[in-house]
PDB file of C-alpha atoms in Angstrom:
ATOM      1  CA  MET V 831      -5.179   2.004 -18.619  1.00  0.00           C
ATOM      2  CA  LEU V 832      -3.397   4.531 -16.744  1.00  0.00           C
ATOM      3  CA  CYS V 833      -0.744   5.031 -19.188  1.00  0.00           C
ATOM      4  CA  PHE V 834       2.061   5.366 -17.175  1.00  0.00           C
ATOM      5  CA  ASP V 835       4.746   6.213 -19.720  1.00  0.00           C
ATOM      6  CA  ASP V 836       2.432   9.782 -20.373  1.00  0.00           C
ATOM      7  CA  TRP V 837       3.124  10.904 -16.669  1.00  0.00           C
ATOM      8  CA  CYS V 838       6.286   8.989 -15.400  1.00  0.00           C
ATOM      9  CA  VAL V 839       9.728   8.786 -15.789  1.00  0.00           C
ATOM     10  CA  ILE V 840      10.774   5.167 -15.888  1.00  0.00           C
ATOM     11  CA  GLU V 841      13.860   3.453 -14.927  1.00  0.00           C
ATOM     12  CA  ASN V 842      14.847  -0.138 -15.361  1.00  0.00           C
ATOM     13  CA  SER V 843      17.681  -1.932 -13.702  1.00  0.00           C
ATOM     14  CA  ALA V 844      18.726  -5.252 -12.483  1.00  0.00           C
ATOM     15  CA  VAL V 845      19.770  -6.309  -8.723  1.00  0.00           C
ATOM     16  CA  ASN V 846      21.302  -9.440  -8.055  1.00  0.00           C
ATOM     17  CA  GLY V 847      19.539 -10.931 -10.888  1.00  0.00           C
ATOM     18  CA  HIS V 848      16.117  -9.798 -10.425  1.00  0.00           C
ATOM     19  CA  HIS V 849      14.080  -6.622 -12.024  1.00  0.00           C
ATOM     20  CA  LEU V 850      13.897  -3.155 -10.234  1.00  0.00           C
ATOM     21  CA  LYS V 851      11.766  -0.565 -11.614  1.00  0.00           C
ATOM     22  CA  ILE V 852      11.538   3.034 -10.453  1.00  0.00           C
ATOM     23  CA  LEU V 853       8.465   5.385 -11.771  1.00  0.00           C
ATOM     24  CA  THR V 854       8.549   8.861 -10.988  1.00  0.00           C
ATOM     25  CA  ALA V 855       5.671  10.897 -11.772  1.00  0.00           C
ATOM     26  CA  SER V 856       6.557  14.351 -13.587  1.00  0.00           C
ATOM     27  CA  ASN V 857       5.419  17.074 -11.217  1.00  0.00           C
ATOM     28  CA  ASP V 858       4.046  19.042 -14.723  1.00  0.00           C
ATOM     29  CA  LYS V 859       1.818  16.114 -15.541  1.00  0.00           C
ATOM     30  CA  LEU V 860       0.287  15.207 -12.039  1.00  0.00           C
ATOM     31  CA  PRO V 861      -3.097  17.008 -13.336  1.00  0.00           C
ATOM     32  CA  THR V 862      -2.959  14.313 -16.101  1.00  0.00           C
ATOM     33  CA  ALA V 863      -2.267  11.542 -13.610  1.00  0.00           C
ATOM     34  CA  CYS V 864      -4.727  12.476 -11.251  1.00  0.00           C
ATOM     35  CA  ASP V 865      -7.732  12.510 -14.087  1.00  0.00           C
ATOM     36  CA  LEU V 866      -6.583   9.319 -15.346  1.00  0.00           C
ATOM     37  CA  VAL V 867      -6.244   7.444 -11.857  1.00  0.00           C
ATOM     38  CA  ALA V 868      -9.504   8.927 -10.708  1.00  0.00           C
ATOM     39  CA  LYS V 869     -11.507   7.586 -13.672  1.00  0.00           C
ATOM     40  CA  SER V 870     -10.167   4.403 -12.764  1.00  0.00           C
ATOM     41  CA  VAL V 871     -10.745   4.193  -9.233  1.00  0.00           C
ATOM     42  CA  PRO V 872     -14.778   3.722  -9.274  1.00  0.00           C
ATOM     43  CA  SER V 873     -14.362   0.665 -11.096  1.00  0.00           C
ATOM     44  CA  HIS V 874     -12.477  -0.851  -8.298  1.00  0.00           C
ATOM     45  CA  TYR V 875     -15.232  -0.832  -6.013  1.00  0.00           C
ATOM     46  CA  PHE V 876     -17.861  -1.494  -7.949  1.00  0.00           C
ATOM     47  CA  SER V 877     -18.808  -3.535 -11.238  1.00  0.00           C
ATOM     48  CA  LEU V 878     -19.277  -1.639 -14.607  1.00  0.00           C
ATOM     49  CA  ASP V 879     -22.688  -3.083 -14.713  1.00  0.00           C
ATOM     50  CA  SER V 880     -23.524  -2.090 -11.021  1.00  0.00           C
ATOM     51  CA  LEU V 881     -22.397   1.726 -12.221  1.00  0.00           C
ATOM     52  CA  ALA V 882     -24.108   1.792 -15.120  1.00  0.00           C
ATOM     53  CA  ALA V 883     -27.903   0.314 -13.870  1.00  0.00           C
ATOM     54  CA  ILE V 884     -27.586   3.084 -11.135  1.00  0.00           C
ATOM     55  CA  LEU V 885     -26.420   5.939 -13.552  1.00  0.00           C
ATOM     56  CA  GLU V 886     -29.547   4.414 -15.693  1.00  0.00           C
ATOM     57  CA  ARG V 887     -32.020   4.276 -13.205  1.00  0.00           C
ATOM     58  CA  LEU V 888     -31.053   7.135 -10.742  1.00  0.00           C
ATOM     59  CA  GLY V 889     -28.728   9.479 -12.224  1.00  0.00           C
ATOM     60  CA  LYS V 890     -25.260  10.992 -11.913  1.00  0.00           C
ATOM     61  CA  SER V 891     -26.009  12.241  -8.678  1.00  0.00           C
ATOM     62  CA  SER V 892     -27.144   8.930  -6.989  1.00  0.00           C
ATOM     63  CA  ALA V 893     -23.982   7.306  -8.522  1.00  0.00           C
ATOM     64  CA  ALA V 894     -21.775   9.735  -6.582  1.00  0.00           C
ATOM     65  CA  LYS V 895     -23.648   9.204  -3.264  1.00  0.00           C
ATOM     66  CA  LYS V 896     -23.493   5.385  -3.599  1.00  0.00           C
ATOM     67  CA  LEU V 897     -19.480   6.226  -4.330  1.00  0.00           C
ATOM     68  CA  ARG V 898     -19.508   7.915  -1.078  1.00  0.00           C
ATOM     69  CA  ILE V 899     -20.779   5.136   1.017  1.00  0.00           C
ATOM     70  CA  LYS V 900     -18.364   2.946  -0.699  1.00  0.00           C
ATOM     71  CA  LEU V 901     -15.043   4.832  -1.056  1.00  0.00           C
ATOM     72  CA  PRO V 902     -13.022   5.120   2.042  1.00  0.00           C
ATOM     73  CA  GLU V 903     -13.009   8.330   4.249  1.00  0.00           C
ATOM     74  CA  ASP V 904      -9.566   8.458   6.320  1.00  0.00           C
ATOM     75  CA  ASN V 905      -6.522   9.169   4.754  1.00  0.00           C
ATOM     76  CA  LYS V 906      -4.781   5.713   5.702  1.00  0.00           C
ATOM     77  CA  SER V 907      -7.395   3.972   4.124  1.00  0.00           C
ATOM     78  CA  ARG V 908      -7.136   5.525   0.945  1.00  0.00           C
ATOM     79  CA  SER V 909      -3.528   5.433   1.093  1.00  0.00           C
ATOM     80  CA  GLY V 910      -3.754   1.717   0.930  1.00  0.00           C
ATOM     81  CA  ASP V 911      -6.442   1.605  -1.484  1.00  0.00           C
ATOM     82  CA  LEU V 912      -4.902   3.284  -3.824  1.00  0.00           C
ATOM     83  CA  GLY V 913      -1.495   1.444  -3.346  1.00  0.00           C
ATOM     84  CA  GLU V 914      -3.451  -1.312  -4.185  1.00  0.00           C
ATOM     85  CA  ILE V 915      -5.365   0.291  -7.376  1.00  0.00           C
ATOM     86  CA  LEU V 916      -2.101   1.786  -8.877  1.00  0.00           C
ATOM     87  CA  ALA V 917      -0.600  -1.917  -8.373  1.00  0.00           C
ATOM     88  CA  THR V 918      -3.598  -3.689 -10.098  1.00  0.00           C
ATOM     89  CA  GLU V 919      -3.171  -1.309 -12.676  1.00  0.00           C
ATOM     90  CA  TYR V 920       0.422  -1.795 -13.346  1.00  0.00           C
ATOM     91  CA  ILE V 921      -0.034  -5.264 -13.569  1.00  0.00           C
ATOM     92  CA  ASN V 922      -2.600  -5.449 -15.841  1.00  0.00           C
ATOM     93  CA  GLU V 923      -0.627  -2.720 -18.185  1.00  0.00           C
ATOM     94  CA  LYS V 924       2.939  -3.320 -17.866  1.00  0.00           C
ATOM     95  CA  THR V 925       3.502  -7.167 -17.352  1.00  0.00           C
ATOM     96  CA  LYS V 926       2.341 -10.299 -18.970  1.00  0.00           C
ATOM     97  CA  PHE V 927       0.176 -11.157 -15.791  1.00  0.00           C
ATOM     98  CA  ASP V 928      -3.584 -10.269 -15.439  1.00  0.00           C
ATOM     99  CA  ALA V 929      -5.281  -9.353 -12.438  1.00  0.00           C
ATOM    100  CA  PRO V 930      -8.838 -10.763 -12.999  1.00  0.00           C
ATOM    101  CA  ILE V 931     -10.416  -9.004 -10.045  1.00  0.00           C
ATOM    102  CA  ASN V 932     -10.510  -5.830  -8.517  1.00  0.00           C
ATOM    103  CA  ARG V 933     -10.437  -6.755  -4.852  1.00  0.00           C
ATOM    104  CA  LEU V 934     -11.968  -3.645  -3.228  1.00  0.00           C
ATOM    105  CA  ARG V 935     -14.978  -4.577  -4.465  1.00  0.00           C
ATOM    106  CA  TRP V 936     -15.490  -7.243  -1.797  1.00  0.00           C
ATOM    107  CA  LYS V 937     -14.399  -4.929   1.078  1.00  0.00           C
ATOM    108  CA  ASP V 938     -16.507  -5.299   4.281  1.00  0.00           C
ATOM    109  CA  SER V 939     -15.936  -1.969   5.597  1.00  0.00           C
ATOM    110  CA  ARG V 940     -15.161   0.934   3.670  1.00  0.00           C
ATOM    111  CA  ASP V 941     -12.136   1.962   6.282  1.00  0.00           C
ATOM    112  CA  MET V 942     -10.640  -1.175   6.970  1.00  0.00           C
ATOM    113  CA  ALA V 943      -7.603  -3.086   4.947  1.00  0.00           C
ATOM    114  CA  MET V 944      -8.375  -6.337   3.482  1.00  0.00           C
ATOM    115  CA  ARG V 945      -6.379  -9.611   4.754  1.00  0.00           C
ATOM    116  CA  GLY V 946      -4.489 -11.899   2.609  1.00  0.00           C
ATOM    117  CA  ASP V 947      -2.486 -11.359  -0.566  1.00  0.00           C
ATOM    118  CA  ASP V 948      -2.859  -7.896  -2.089  1.00  0.00           C
ATOM    119  CA  VAL V 949      -3.233  -8.685  -5.560  1.00  0.00           C
ATOM    120  CA  ILE V 950      -2.745 -12.107  -7.402  1.00  0.00           C
ATOM    121  CA  GLY V 951      -1.694 -11.838 -11.225  1.00  0.00           C
ATOM    122  CA  ILE V 952      -2.360 -14.493 -13.363  1.00  0.00           C
ATOM    123  CA  LEU V 953      -0.806 -15.904 -16.759  1.00  0.00           C
ATOM    124  CA  GLN V 954      -2.619 -18.665 -18.699  1.00  0.00           C
ATOM    125  CA  VAL V 955      -0.153 -20.595 -20.497  1.00  0.00           C
ATOM    126  CA  HIS V 956      -2.392 -21.727 -23.411  1.00  0.00           C
ATOM    127  CA  ARG V 957       0.088 -24.450 -24.890  1.00  0.00           C
ATOM    128  CA  ASN V 958      -0.756 -26.708 -21.679  1.00  0.00           C
ATOM    129  CA  LYS V 959      -3.428 -24.920 -20.120  1.00  0.00           C
ATOM    130  CA  SER V 960      -1.179 -24.398 -16.857  1.00  0.00           C
ATOM    131  CA  LEU V 961      -1.000 -21.381 -14.859  1.00  0.00           C
ATOM    132  CA  ARG V 962       1.618 -19.089 -13.642  1.00  0.00           C
ATOM    133  CA  PHE V 963       0.991 -16.765 -10.630  1.00  0.00           C
ATOM    134  CA  LEU V 964       2.431 -13.347  -9.679  1.00  0.00           C
ATOM    135  CA  LYS V 965       1.912 -12.817  -5.893  1.00  0.00           C
ATOM    136  CA  SER V 966       2.047  -9.002  -5.070  1.00  0.00           C
ATOM    137  CA  GLU V 967       2.504  -7.045  -1.856  1.00  0.00           C
ATOM    138  CA  VAL V 968       1.787  -3.367  -2.082  1.00  0.00           C
ATOM    139  CA  LYS V 969       2.888  -0.705   0.334  1.00  0.00           C
ATOM    140  CA  SER V 970       1.811   3.176   0.221  1.00  0.00           C
ATOM    141  CA  ARG V 971       3.722   5.371   2.379  1.00  0.00           C
ATOM    142  CA  LYS V 972       4.557   9.107   2.217  1.00  0.00           C
ATOM    143  CA  ALA V 973       8.327   7.730   2.989  1.00  0.00           C
ATOM    144  CA  ILE V 974       9.184   4.357   2.478  1.00  0.00           C
ATOM    145  CA  SER V 975      11.470   2.887   5.299  1.00  0.00           C
ATOM    146  CA  LYS V 976      13.565  -0.515   5.715  1.00  0.00           C
ATOM    147  CA  THR V 977      10.832  -1.673   8.152  1.00  0.00           C
ATOM    148  CA  VAL V 978       8.127  -1.157   5.590  1.00  0.00           C
ATOM    149  CA  ILE V 979      10.152  -3.166   2.965  1.00  0.00           C
ATOM    150  CA  LYS V 980      10.860  -5.941   5.653  1.00  0.00           C
ATOM    151  CA  GLU V 981       6.939  -6.272   6.309  1.00  0.00           C
ATOM    152  CA  ALA V 982       6.419  -6.672   2.616  1.00  0.00           C
ATOM    153  CA  ARG V 983       9.239  -9.271   2.021  1.00  0.00           C
ATOM    154  CA  SER V 984       7.567 -11.201   5.205  1.00  0.00           C
ATOM    155  CA  ALA V 985       4.264 -11.102   3.656  1.00  0.00           C
ATOM    156  CA  LEU V 986       5.794 -12.337   0.172  1.00  0.00           C
ATOM    157  CA  GLU V 987       7.387 -15.141   2.059  1.00  0.00           C
ATOM    158  CA  LYS V 988       4.420 -16.760   3.482  1.00  0.00           C
ATOM    159  CA  ASP V 989       3.087 -19.785   2.326  1.00  0.00           C
ATOM    160  CA  SER V 990       6.668 -21.013   1.318  1.00  0.00           C
ATOM    161  CA  GLY V 991       6.318 -17.873  -1.194  1.00  0.00           C
ATOM    162  CA  LEU V 992       3.062 -19.174  -2.766  1.00  0.00           C
ATOM    163  CA  PRO V 993       0.056 -17.731  -3.369  1.00  0.00           C
ATOM    164  CA  SER V 994      -2.144 -18.232  -0.121  1.00  0.00           C
ATOM    165  CA  PRO V 995      -4.655 -20.980  -0.398  1.00  0.00           C
ATOM    166  CA  HIS V 996      -7.510 -18.601   0.953  1.00  0.00           C
ATOM    167  CA  ALA V 997      -6.641 -16.056  -1.579  1.00  0.00           C
ATOM    168  CA  LEU V 998      -6.516 -18.140  -4.732  1.00  0.00           C
ATOM    169  CA  SER V 999     -10.014 -19.592  -3.564  1.00  0.00           C
ATOM    170  CA  PHE V1000     -11.445 -15.984  -3.204  1.00  0.00           C
ATOM    171  CA  VAL V1001     -10.574 -15.236  -6.672  1.00  0.00           C
ATOM    172  CA  ALA V1002     -11.356 -18.195  -8.227  1.00  0.00           C
ATOM    173  CA  ASP V1003     -14.924 -17.945  -6.729  1.00  0.00           C
ATOM    174  CA  ARG V1004     -15.026 -14.137  -7.731  1.00  0.00           C
ATOM    175  CA  VAL V1005     -14.188 -14.912 -11.290  1.00  0.00           C
ATOM    176  CA  ARG V1006     -16.618 -17.952 -11.212  1.00  0.00           C
ATOM    177  CA  GLU V1007     -19.246 -15.037 -10.002  1.00  0.00           C
ATOM    178  CA  MET V1008     -18.174 -13.000 -13.066  1.00  0.00           C
ATOM    179  CA  GLY V1009     -18.832 -15.792 -15.503  1.00  0.00           C
ATOM    180  CA  GLN V1010     -15.359 -16.750 -15.927  1.00  0.00           C
ATOM    181  CA  THR V1011     -15.632 -20.643 -15.479  1.00  0.00           C
ATOM    182  CA  ASP V1012     -12.450 -21.784 -17.531  1.00  0.00           C
ATOM    183  CA  LEU V1013     -10.432 -19.385 -15.227  1.00  0.00           C
ATOM    184  CA  ALA V1014     -12.205 -20.785 -12.253  1.00  0.00           C
ATOM    185  CA  ASP V1015     -11.732 -24.375 -12.906  1.00  0.00           C
ATOM    186  CA  ALA V1016      -8.251 -23.742 -14.164  1.00  0.00           C
ATOM    187  CA  ILE V1017      -7.380 -22.005 -10.487  1.00  0.00           C
ATOM    188  CA  ASP V1018      -9.034 -24.800  -8.516  1.00  0.00           C
ATOM    189  CA  ASP V1019      -7.227 -27.348 -10.505  1.00  0.00           C
ATOM    190  CA  ALA V1020      -3.788 -25.717  -9.936  1.00  0.00           C
ATOM    191  CA  GLN V1021      -4.697 -25.582  -6.405  1.00  0.00           C
ATOM    192  CA  LEU V1022      -6.490 -28.793  -5.604  1.00  0.00           C
ATOM    193  CA  LYS V1023      -5.627 -31.130  -8.345  1.00  0.00           C
ATOM    194  CA  TYR V1024      -2.031 -30.667  -9.302  1.00  0.00           C
ATOM    195  CA  GLY V1025      -0.290 -28.537  -6.600  1.00  0.00           C
ATOM    196  CA  ILE V1026       1.394 -25.357  -7.308  1.00  0.00           C
ATOM    197  CA  ARG V1027       5.261 -25.263  -7.381  1.00  0.00           C
ATOM    198  CA  SER V1028       7.737 -22.562  -6.891  1.00  0.00           C
ATOM    199  CA  GLU V1029       8.545 -22.336 -10.582  1.00  0.00           C
ATOM    200  CA  GLN V1030       4.988 -21.233 -11.392  1.00  0.00           C
ATOM    201  CA  VAL V1031       5.097 -18.420  -8.996  1.00  0.00           C
ATOM    202  CA  GLU V1032       7.105 -14.676  -9.380  1.00  0.00           C
ATOM    203  CA  HIS V1033       6.725 -11.949  -6.708  1.00  0.00           C
ATOM    204  CA  LEU V1034       5.921  -8.470  -6.940  1.00  0.00           C
ATOM    205  CA  LEU V1035       6.900  -5.924  -4.356  1.00  0.00           C
ATOM    206  CA  PHE V1036       4.992  -2.776  -5.035  1.00  0.00           C
ATOM    207  CA  THR V1037       5.363   0.570  -3.242  1.00  0.00           C
ATOM    208  CA  PHE V1038       3.587   4.145  -3.835  1.00  0.00           C
ATOM    209  CA  SER V1039       5.155   6.768  -1.969  1.00  0.00           C
ATOM    210  CA  GLY V1040       6.464  10.148  -1.797  1.00  0.00           C
ATOM    211  CA  ASP V1041      10.337   9.447  -1.667  1.00  0.00           C
ATOM    212  CA  SER V1042      12.433   7.323  -3.837  1.00  0.00           C
ATOM    213  CA  PRO V1043      12.298   3.625  -2.397  1.00  0.00           C
ATOM    214  CA  ILE V1044      15.417   2.785  -4.823  1.00  0.00           C
ATOM    215  CA  LYS V1045      17.841   2.215  -1.632  1.00  0.00           C
ATOM    216  CA  HIS V1046      15.339  -0.095   0.270  1.00  0.00           C
ATOM    217  CA  LEU V1047      14.135  -2.158  -2.820  1.00  0.00           C
ATOM    218  CA  SER V1048      17.863  -2.837  -4.075  1.00  0.00           C
ATOM    219  CA  GLY V1049      18.651  -3.866  -0.525  1.00  0.00           C
ATOM    220  CA  ASP V1050      15.847  -5.993  -0.547  1.00  0.00           C
ATOM    221  CA  LEU V1051      16.577  -7.919  -3.646  1.00  0.00           C
ATOM    222  CA  GLU V1052      20.514  -8.349  -2.904  1.00  0.00           C
ATOM    223  CA  ALA V1053      19.446  -9.957   0.210  1.00  0.00           C
ATOM    224  CA  TYR V1054      16.807 -12.412  -1.331  1.00  0.00           C
ATOM    225  CA  ARG V1055      18.540 -16.058  -1.494  1.00  0.00           C
ATOM    226  CA  GLY V1056      15.673 -17.611  -2.631  1.00  0.00           C
ATOM    227  CA  ALA V1057      14.348 -19.183  -6.317  1.00  0.00           C
ATOM    228  CA  ILE V1058      11.262 -17.567  -7.174  1.00  0.00           C
ATOM    229  CA  PRO V1059      12.021 -14.450  -9.574  1.00  0.00           C
ATOM    230  CA  GLN V1060      11.349 -10.827  -7.895  1.00  0.00           C
ATOM    231  CA  HIS V1061       9.996  -7.855  -9.284  1.00  0.00           C
ATOM    232  CA  ALA V1062      10.238  -4.694  -7.075  1.00  0.00           C
ATOM    233  CA  VAL V1063       8.523  -1.471  -8.812  1.00  0.00           C
ATOM    234  CA  GLY V1064       8.552   1.652  -6.897  1.00  0.00           C
ATOM    235  CA  LEU V1065       5.972   4.650  -8.078  1.00  0.00           C
ATOM    236  CA  CYS V1066       7.306   7.862  -6.794  1.00  0.00           C
ATOM    237  CA  VAL V1067       4.425  10.589  -6.688  1.00  0.00           C
ATOM    238  CA  GLU V1068       6.369  13.511  -4.638  1.00  0.00           C
ATOM    239  CA  THR V1069       2.896  15.131  -3.522  1.00  0.00           C
ATOM    240  CA  HIS V1070       1.869  11.946  -2.321  1.00  0.00           C
ATOM    241  CA  GLN V1071      -0.588  12.686   0.122  1.00  0.00           C
ATOM    242  CA  ASN V1072      -2.111  15.706  -1.698  1.00  0.00           C
ATOM    243  CA  PHE V1073      -2.559  13.410  -4.630  1.00  0.00           C
ATOM    244  CA  ILE V1074      -4.116  10.797  -2.883  1.00  0.00           C
ATOM    245  CA  ALA V1075      -6.670  13.394  -1.627  1.00  0.00           C
ATOM    246  CA  GLU V1076      -7.091  14.703  -5.359  1.00  0.00           C
ATOM    247  CA  VAL V1077      -7.690  11.618  -6.610  1.00  0.00           C
ATOM    248  CA  TYR V1078     -10.624  10.674  -4.351  1.00  0.00           C
ATOM    249  CA  MET V1079     -11.761  14.116  -4.397  1.00  0.00           C
ATOM    250  CA  LYS V1080     -11.932  14.099  -8.403  1.00  0.00           C
ATOM    251  CA  ALA V1081     -13.547  10.615  -8.410  1.00  0.00           C
ATOM    252  CA  LEU V1082     -16.149  11.984  -6.493  1.00  0.00           C
ATOM    253  CA  GLU V1083     -16.865  15.069  -8.583  1.00  0.00           C
ATOM    254  CA  ASN V1084     -17.053  12.771 -11.553  1.00  0.00           C
ATOM    255  CA  GLY V1085     -20.261  11.358  -9.991  1.00  0.00           C
ATOM    256  CA  VAL V1086     -21.919  14.920  -9.262  1.00  0.00           C
ATOM    257  CA  ASP V1087     -24.419  16.025 -11.660  1.00  0.00           C
ATOM    258  CA  PRO V1088     -23.141  19.574 -13.028  1.00  0.00           C
TER     259      PRO V1088
END
């Protein structure tokens, strides 16, 4: 857990009947935030079993070498990846949904962005075994602009606002490989047997930036005329670029023998 409440000031509001939340990192708590985020980074690129096996067989320095191979090197890729990591952790910690996979484990190139829906959250309604979905789009920028938010909105509106078929199939295949057969079957049933309705879907537009996105997120929610419930979350870290660099440096340091 990233314990957002411990290092962010959180403001909640309603816009056009939808939910807007701004999380502003306290500058005096950034070292704590950096440590928490850096500890979560490796698990988004490796399974815990894979990391444990490397540590046991080859030691901490080899684990650090493996991390250097997997973690992105250029600033743009790190920014995008960290935005997705923060959004995934936020969904798991602060919403009723669960993000069942850490998608970055399956990147085919460390400095290339993955395609498709950024994060899909899933809620299992055990009473009737049906599923609800949180389709999420993530944007990480030093400064958020209207154009960036418009790009995110366009991505959320694709496939009639539903999670893309390819993205859902990807999640189902990965959770099946992880041994979560019941969840994989439920996803396949929802997509292939029953069909997914817009009433089963909510949207999350998540931004990670150095400035406040409240103006642009509010404007987007005001303009939204669809029927799918909307959640807009803006995480503001004033030292956005430095924070990203420090998180990845710390993640690598954690894997080096003293």
